Short mmCIF file of C-alpha atoms in Angstrom, two decimals:
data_model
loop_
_atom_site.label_atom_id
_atom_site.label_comp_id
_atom_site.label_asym_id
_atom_site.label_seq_id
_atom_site.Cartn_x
_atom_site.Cartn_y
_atom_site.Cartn_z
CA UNK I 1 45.57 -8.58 -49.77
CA UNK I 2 45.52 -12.16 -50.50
CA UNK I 3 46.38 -13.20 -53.86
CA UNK I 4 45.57 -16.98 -55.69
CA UNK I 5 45.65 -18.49 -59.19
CA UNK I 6 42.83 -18.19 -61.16
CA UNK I 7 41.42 -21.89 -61.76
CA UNK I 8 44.37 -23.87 -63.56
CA UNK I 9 46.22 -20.95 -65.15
CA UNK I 10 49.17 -19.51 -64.11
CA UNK I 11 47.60 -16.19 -63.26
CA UNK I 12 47.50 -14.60 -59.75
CA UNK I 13 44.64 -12.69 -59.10
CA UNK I 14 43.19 -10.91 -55.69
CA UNK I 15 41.12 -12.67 -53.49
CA UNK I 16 38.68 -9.77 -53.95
CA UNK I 17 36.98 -8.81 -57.32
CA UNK I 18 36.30 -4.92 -58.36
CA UNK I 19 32.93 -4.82 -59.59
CA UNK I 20 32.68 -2.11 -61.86
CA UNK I 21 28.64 -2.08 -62.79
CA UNK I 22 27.93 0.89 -60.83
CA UNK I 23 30.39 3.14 -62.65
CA UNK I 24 28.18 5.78 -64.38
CA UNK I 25 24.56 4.70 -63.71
CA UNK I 26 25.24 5.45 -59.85
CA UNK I 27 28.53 6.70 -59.53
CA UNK I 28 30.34 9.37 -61.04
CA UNK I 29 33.69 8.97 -63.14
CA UNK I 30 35.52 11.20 -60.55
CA UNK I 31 34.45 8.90 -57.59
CA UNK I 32 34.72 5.78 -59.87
CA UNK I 33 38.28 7.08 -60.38
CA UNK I 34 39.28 7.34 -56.64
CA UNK I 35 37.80 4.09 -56.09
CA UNK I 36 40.38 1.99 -59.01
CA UNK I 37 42.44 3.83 -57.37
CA UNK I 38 42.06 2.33 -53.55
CA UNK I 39 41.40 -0.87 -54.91
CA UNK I 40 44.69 -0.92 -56.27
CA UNK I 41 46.35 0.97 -53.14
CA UNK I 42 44.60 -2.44 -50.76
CA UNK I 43 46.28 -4.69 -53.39
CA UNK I 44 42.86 -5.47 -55.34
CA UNK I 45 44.47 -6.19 -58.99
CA UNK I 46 41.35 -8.14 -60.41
CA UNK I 47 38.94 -5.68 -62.15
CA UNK I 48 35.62 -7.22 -63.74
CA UNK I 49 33.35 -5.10 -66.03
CA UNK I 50 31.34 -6.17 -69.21
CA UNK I 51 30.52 -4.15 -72.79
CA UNK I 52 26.62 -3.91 -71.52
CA UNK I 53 27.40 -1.93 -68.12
CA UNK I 54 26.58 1.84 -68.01
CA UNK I 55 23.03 2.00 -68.51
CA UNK I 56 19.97 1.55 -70.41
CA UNK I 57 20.77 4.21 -72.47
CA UNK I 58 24.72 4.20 -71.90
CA UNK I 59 25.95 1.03 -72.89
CA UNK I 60 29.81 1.03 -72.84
CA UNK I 61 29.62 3.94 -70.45
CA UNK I 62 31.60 2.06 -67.28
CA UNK I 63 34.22 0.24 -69.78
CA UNK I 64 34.85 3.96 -71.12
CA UNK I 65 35.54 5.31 -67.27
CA UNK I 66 37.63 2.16 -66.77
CA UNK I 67 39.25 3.39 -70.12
CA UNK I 68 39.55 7.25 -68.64
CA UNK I 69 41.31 5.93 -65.25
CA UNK I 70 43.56 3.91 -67.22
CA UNK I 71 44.87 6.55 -69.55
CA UNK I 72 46.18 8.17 -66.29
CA UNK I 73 49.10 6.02 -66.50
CA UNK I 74 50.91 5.58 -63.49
CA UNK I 75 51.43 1.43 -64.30
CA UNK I 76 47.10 1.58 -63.82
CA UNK I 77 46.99 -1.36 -66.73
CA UNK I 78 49.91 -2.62 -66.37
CA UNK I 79 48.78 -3.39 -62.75
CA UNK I 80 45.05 -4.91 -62.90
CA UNK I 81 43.85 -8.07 -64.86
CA UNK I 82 40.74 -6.18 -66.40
CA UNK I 83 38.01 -8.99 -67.14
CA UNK I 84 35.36 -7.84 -69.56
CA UNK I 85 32.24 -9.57 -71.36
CA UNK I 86 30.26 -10.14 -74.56
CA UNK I 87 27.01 -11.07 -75.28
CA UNK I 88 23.99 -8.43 -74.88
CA UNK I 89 23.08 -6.09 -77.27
CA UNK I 90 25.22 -3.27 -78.53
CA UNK I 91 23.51 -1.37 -80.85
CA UNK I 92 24.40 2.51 -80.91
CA UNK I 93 22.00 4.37 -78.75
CA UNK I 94 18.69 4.65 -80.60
CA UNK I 95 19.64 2.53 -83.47
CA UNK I 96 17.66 -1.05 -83.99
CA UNK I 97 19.30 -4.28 -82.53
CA UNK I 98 20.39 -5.79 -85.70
CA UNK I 99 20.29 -10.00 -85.44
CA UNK I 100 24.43 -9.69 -85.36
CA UNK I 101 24.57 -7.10 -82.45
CA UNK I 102 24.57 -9.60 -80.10
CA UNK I 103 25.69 -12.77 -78.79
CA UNK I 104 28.20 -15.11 -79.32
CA UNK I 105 28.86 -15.61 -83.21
CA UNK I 106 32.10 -15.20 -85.08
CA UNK I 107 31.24 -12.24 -86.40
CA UNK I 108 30.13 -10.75 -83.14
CA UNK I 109 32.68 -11.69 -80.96
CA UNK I 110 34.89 -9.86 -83.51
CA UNK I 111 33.15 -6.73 -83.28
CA UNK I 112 32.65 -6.42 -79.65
CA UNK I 113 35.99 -7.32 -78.51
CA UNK I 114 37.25 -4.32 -81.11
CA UNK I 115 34.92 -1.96 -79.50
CA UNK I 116 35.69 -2.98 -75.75
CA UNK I 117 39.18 -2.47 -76.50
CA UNK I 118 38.55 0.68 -77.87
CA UNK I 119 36.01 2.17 -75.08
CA UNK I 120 39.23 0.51 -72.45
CA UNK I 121 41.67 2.27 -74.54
CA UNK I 122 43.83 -0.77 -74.04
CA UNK I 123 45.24 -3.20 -76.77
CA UNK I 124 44.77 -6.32 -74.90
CA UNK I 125 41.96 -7.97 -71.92
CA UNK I 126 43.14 -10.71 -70.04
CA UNK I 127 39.92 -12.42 -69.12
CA UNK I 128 37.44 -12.38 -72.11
CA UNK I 129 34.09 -13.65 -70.63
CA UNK I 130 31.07 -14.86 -72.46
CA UNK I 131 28.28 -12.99 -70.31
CA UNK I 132 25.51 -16.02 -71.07
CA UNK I 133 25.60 -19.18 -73.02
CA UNK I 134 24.38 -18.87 -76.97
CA UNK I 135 22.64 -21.84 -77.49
CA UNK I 136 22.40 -21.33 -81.14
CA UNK I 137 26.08 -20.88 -81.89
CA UNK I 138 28.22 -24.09 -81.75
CA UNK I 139 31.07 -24.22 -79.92
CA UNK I 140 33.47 -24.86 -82.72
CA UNK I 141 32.40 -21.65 -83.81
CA UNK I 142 33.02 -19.81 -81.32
CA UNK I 143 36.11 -21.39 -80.00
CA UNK I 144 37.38 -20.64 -83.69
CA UNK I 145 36.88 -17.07 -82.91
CA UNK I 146 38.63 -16.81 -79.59
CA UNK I 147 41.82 -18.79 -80.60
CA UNK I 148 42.20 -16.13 -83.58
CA UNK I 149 41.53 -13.45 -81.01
CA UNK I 150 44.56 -15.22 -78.60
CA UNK I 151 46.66 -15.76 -81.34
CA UNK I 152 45.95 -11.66 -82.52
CA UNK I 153 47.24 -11.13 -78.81
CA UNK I 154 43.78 -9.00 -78.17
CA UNK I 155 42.60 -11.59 -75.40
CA UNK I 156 44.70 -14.23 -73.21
CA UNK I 157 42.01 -16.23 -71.28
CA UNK I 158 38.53 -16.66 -72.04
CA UNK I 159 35.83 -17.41 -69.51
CA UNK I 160 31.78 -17.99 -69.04
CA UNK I 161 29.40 -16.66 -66.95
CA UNK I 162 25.86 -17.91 -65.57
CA UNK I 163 26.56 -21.04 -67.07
CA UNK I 164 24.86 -24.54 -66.45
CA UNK I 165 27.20 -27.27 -64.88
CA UNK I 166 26.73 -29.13 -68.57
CA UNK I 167 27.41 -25.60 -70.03
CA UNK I 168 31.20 -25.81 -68.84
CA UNK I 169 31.49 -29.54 -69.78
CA UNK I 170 29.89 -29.14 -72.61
CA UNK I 171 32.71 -25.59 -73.63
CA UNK I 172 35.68 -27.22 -72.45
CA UNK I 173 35.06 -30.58 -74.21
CA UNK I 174 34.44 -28.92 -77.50
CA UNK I 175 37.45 -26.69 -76.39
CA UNK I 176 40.18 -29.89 -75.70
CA UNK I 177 39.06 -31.30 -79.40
CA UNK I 178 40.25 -28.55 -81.02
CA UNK I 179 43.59 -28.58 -78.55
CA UNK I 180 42.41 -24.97 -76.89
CA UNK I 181 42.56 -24.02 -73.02
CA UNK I 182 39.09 -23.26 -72.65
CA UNK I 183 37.21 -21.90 -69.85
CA UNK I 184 39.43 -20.73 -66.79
CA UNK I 185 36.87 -19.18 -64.81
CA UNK I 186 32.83 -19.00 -64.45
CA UNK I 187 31.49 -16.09 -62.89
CA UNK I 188 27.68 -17.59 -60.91
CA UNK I 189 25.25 -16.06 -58.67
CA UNK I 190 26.61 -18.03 -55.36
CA UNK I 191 26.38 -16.63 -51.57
CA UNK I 192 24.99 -17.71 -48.29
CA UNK I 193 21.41 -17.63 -49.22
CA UNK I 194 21.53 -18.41 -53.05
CA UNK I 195 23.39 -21.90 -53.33
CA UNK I 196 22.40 -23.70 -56.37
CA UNK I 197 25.44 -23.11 -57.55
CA UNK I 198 26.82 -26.04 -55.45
CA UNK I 199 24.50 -29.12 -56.60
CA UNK I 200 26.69 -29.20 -60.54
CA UNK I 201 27.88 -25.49 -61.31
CA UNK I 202 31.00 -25.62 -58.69
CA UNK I 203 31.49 -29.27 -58.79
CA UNK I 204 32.28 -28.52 -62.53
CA UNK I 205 34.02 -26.07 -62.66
CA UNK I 206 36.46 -27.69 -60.00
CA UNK I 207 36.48 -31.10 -61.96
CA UNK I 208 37.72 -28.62 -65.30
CA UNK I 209 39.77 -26.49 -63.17
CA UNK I 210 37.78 -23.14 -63.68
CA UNK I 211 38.01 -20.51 -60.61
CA UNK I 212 34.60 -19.59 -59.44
CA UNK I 213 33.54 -15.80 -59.23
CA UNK I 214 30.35 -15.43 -57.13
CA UNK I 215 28.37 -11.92 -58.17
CA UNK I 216 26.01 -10.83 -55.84
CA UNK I 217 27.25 -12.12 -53.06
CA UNK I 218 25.63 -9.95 -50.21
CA UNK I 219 22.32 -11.39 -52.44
CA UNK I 220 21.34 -7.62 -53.61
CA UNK I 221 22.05 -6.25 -50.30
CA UNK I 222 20.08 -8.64 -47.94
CA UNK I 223 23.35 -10.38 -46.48
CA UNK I 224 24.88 -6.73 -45.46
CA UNK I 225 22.49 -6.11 -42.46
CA UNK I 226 19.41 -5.60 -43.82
CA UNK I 227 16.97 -5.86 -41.33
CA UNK I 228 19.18 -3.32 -38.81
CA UNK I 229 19.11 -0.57 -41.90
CA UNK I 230 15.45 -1.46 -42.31
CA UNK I 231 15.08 -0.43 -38.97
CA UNK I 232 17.39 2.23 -38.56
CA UNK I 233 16.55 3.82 -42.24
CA UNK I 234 19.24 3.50 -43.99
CA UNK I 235 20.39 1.80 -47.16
CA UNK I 236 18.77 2.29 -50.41
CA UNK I 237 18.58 -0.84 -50.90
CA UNK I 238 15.95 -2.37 -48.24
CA UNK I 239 13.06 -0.16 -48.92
CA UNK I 240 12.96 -1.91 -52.36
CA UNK I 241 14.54 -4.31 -54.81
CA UNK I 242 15.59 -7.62 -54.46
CA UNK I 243 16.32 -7.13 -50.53
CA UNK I 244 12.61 -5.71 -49.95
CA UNK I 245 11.15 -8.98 -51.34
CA UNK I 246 12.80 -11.36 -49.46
CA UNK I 247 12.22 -9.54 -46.49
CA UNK I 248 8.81 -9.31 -47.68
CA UNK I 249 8.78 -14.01 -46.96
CA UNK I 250 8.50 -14.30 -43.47
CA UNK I 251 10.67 -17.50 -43.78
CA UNK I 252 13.30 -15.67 -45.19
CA UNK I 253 13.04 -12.91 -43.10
CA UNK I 254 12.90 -15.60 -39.95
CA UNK I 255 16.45 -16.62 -41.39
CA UNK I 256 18.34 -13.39 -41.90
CA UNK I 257 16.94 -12.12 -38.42
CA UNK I 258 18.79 -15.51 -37.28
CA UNK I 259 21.74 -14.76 -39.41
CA UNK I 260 22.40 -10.63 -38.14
CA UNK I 261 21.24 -12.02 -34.54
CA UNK I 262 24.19 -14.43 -34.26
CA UNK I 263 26.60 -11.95 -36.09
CA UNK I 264 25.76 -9.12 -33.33
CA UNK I 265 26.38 -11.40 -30.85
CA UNK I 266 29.75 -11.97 -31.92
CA UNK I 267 30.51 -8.46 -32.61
CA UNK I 268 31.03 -9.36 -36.49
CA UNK I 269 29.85 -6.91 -39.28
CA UNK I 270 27.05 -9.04 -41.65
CA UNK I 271 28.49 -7.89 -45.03
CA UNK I 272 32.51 -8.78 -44.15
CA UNK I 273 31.05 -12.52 -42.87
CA UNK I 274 29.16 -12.90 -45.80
CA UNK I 275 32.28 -12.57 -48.45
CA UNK I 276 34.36 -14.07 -45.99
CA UNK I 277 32.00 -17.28 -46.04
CA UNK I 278 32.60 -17.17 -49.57
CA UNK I 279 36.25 -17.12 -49.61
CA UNK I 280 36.04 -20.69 -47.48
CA UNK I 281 33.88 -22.33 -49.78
CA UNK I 282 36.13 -25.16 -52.22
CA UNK I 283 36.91 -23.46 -56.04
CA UNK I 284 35.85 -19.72 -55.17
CA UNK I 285 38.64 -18.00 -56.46
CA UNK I 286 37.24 -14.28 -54.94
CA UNK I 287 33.81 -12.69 -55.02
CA UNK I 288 32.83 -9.65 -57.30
CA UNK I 289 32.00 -6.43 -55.04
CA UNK I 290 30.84 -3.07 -56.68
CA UNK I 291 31.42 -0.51 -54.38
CA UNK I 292 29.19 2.73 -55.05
CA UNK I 293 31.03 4.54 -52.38
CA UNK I 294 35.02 4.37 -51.20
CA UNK I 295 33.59 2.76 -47.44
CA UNK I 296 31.89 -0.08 -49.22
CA UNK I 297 35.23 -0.50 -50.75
CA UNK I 298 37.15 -0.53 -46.98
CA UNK I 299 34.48 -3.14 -45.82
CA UNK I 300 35.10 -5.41 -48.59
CA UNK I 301 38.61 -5.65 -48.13
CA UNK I 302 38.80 -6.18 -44.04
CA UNK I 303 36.42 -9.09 -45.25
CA UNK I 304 39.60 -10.81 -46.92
CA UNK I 305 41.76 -11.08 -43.58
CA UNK I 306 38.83 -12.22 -41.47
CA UNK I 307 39.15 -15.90 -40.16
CA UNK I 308 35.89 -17.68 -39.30
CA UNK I 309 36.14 -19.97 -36.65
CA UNK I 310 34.41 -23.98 -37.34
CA UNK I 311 31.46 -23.18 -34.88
CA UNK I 312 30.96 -19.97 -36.28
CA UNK I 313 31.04 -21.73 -39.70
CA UNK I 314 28.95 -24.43 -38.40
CA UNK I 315 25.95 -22.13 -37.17
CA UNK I 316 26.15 -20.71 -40.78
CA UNK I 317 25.22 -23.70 -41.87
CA UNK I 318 22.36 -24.17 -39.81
CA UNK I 319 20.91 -20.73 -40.83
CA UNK I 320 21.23 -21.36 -44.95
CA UNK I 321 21.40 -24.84 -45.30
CA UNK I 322 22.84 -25.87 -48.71
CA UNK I 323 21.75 -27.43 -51.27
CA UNK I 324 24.15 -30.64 -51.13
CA UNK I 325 26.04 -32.09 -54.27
CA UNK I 326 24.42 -33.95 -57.24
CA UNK I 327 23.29 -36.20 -57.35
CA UNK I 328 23.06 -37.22 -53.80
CA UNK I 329 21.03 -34.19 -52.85
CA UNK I 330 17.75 -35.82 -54.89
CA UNK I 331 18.40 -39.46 -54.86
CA UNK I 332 20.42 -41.81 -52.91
#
């Protein structure tokens, strides 16, 4: 494994992110279990979950299975940097979403961080991430919050996720008046086919040293060889979904035929090149992968030792064109 600093902290972190958001809607705690545990045997120490995952009707259910596997001991927390979120709704199953359930007030942040820590059975998360931005809670507010929750030694970093390009300028200004770190990491939607990301939301999070965390980065399955499972029925993920409709635009389907094409020709698995692509791209820090099975696991991780040569890199290019920076990419 590969390891790097997240953004412009001293923290070193794997080049490869555990997704956890399949724990307990689609995989079972036992399985979920082996799987921590062979992310940690390849050297994978960077766990990301949030409060919300688990569920419709199990909300807290995959932090609580993260919780189980830690109480196993063996070093397990001692080990990872567990990353966790706030800002959906937590209301107790059946109960009404009361207006300070959710979000990103004072008095929210205070509650869910108590009941994370509580479902992790741990008394401290190292990356605290704000799962969307509030836009009706100031920043002073809740930058107030999180330096108590620091200084309480229940969180050490805090960081954002889906968050405009202003968004982050906008936190880490507020942050530097009050003389706090800020944002160390944003956590976008970024991969070969989806990358908006790249006209303001990389460019600033590199200019306020953030690491970037792409989620999704196969693009709900359609970068892993879509097309070849379509056709050779398997996946559960091409007959519908997010992969079904893009295959669904001829265009689209015109470019990932081109994109699985030039992969089989050089004997390259679609899913490894895809998070591999990522991992050359400036700021990424590592992209999120949630196995559902140990293999998926296995694939991810040959993905971080694979070296893509220039014309390789180049033909990439050709296939998903990006978007170019801002704001050169719309005016002169």
């Amino acid at each position: 494994m590969r390891y790097t600093q997240l953004g412009r902290t001293g923290l070193k972190v794997s080049r490869l992110v555990l997704g956890t958001m399949n724990f307990g809607p689609h995989t079972e705690e036992s399985d979920s279990h082996a799987i921590m545990d062979a992310a940690l045997e390849d050297g994978v120490n960077f766990f990301d979950t949030a409060n919300v995952y688990g569920g419709f009707e199990s909300k807290g259910r995959t932090e609580e299975i993260v919780g189980t596997w830690f109480a196993k001991g063996g070093g397990r927390r001692d080990k990872v940097v567990l990353a966790t979120k706030v800002y959906g709704a937590m209301a107790p199953q059946g109960e009404t979403v009361w207006p300070n359930h959710h979000r990103l007030s004072a008095l929210n942040i205070r509650r869910a961080v108590d009941a994370s820590l509580q479902r992790l059975g741990t008394d401290y998360i190292d990356l605290y991430q704000f799962h969307h931005v509030d836009r009706d809670t100031p920043w002073d507010e809740i930058w107030q919050a999180i330096d108590v929750l620091v200084q309480q030694g229940k969180i050490l970093y805090a960081g954002s996720s889906n968050f405009a390009g202003w968004h982050i300028a906008q936190a880490n200004e507020a942050a530097a008046r009050r003389g706090s770190l800020g944002l160390v990491s944003e956590q976008c939607l970024y991969n070969l086919v989806e990358r908006r990301a790249e006209m303001e939301v990389i460019p600033a999070a590199e200019g306020y040293g953030l690491g970037v965390i792409p989620w999704s980065p196969l693009n709900g399955g359609l970068l892993g060889g879509a097309i070849r499972k379509e056709r050779e029925g398997g996946g559960e993920r091409t007959g519908s979904g997010r992969s079904a409709d893009a295959l669904a635009d001829s265009a689209r389907r015109a470019q990932v035929q081109a994109y699985e094409d030039l992969l089989e020709e050089a004997s390259l698995d679609p899913g490894e090149v895809a998070l591999a692509w990522l991992l050359t791209r400036p700021g990424v820090t590592g992209p999120i992968v949630g196995p559902r099975v140990r293999g998926q696991l296995d694939s991810a991780v040959r993905a971080v030792d694979l070296d893509l040569p220039e014309d390789l890199l180049a033909s990439l290019e050709k296939i998903f064109p990006g978007t170019g920076p801002s704001p050169e990419s719309f005016a002169w």
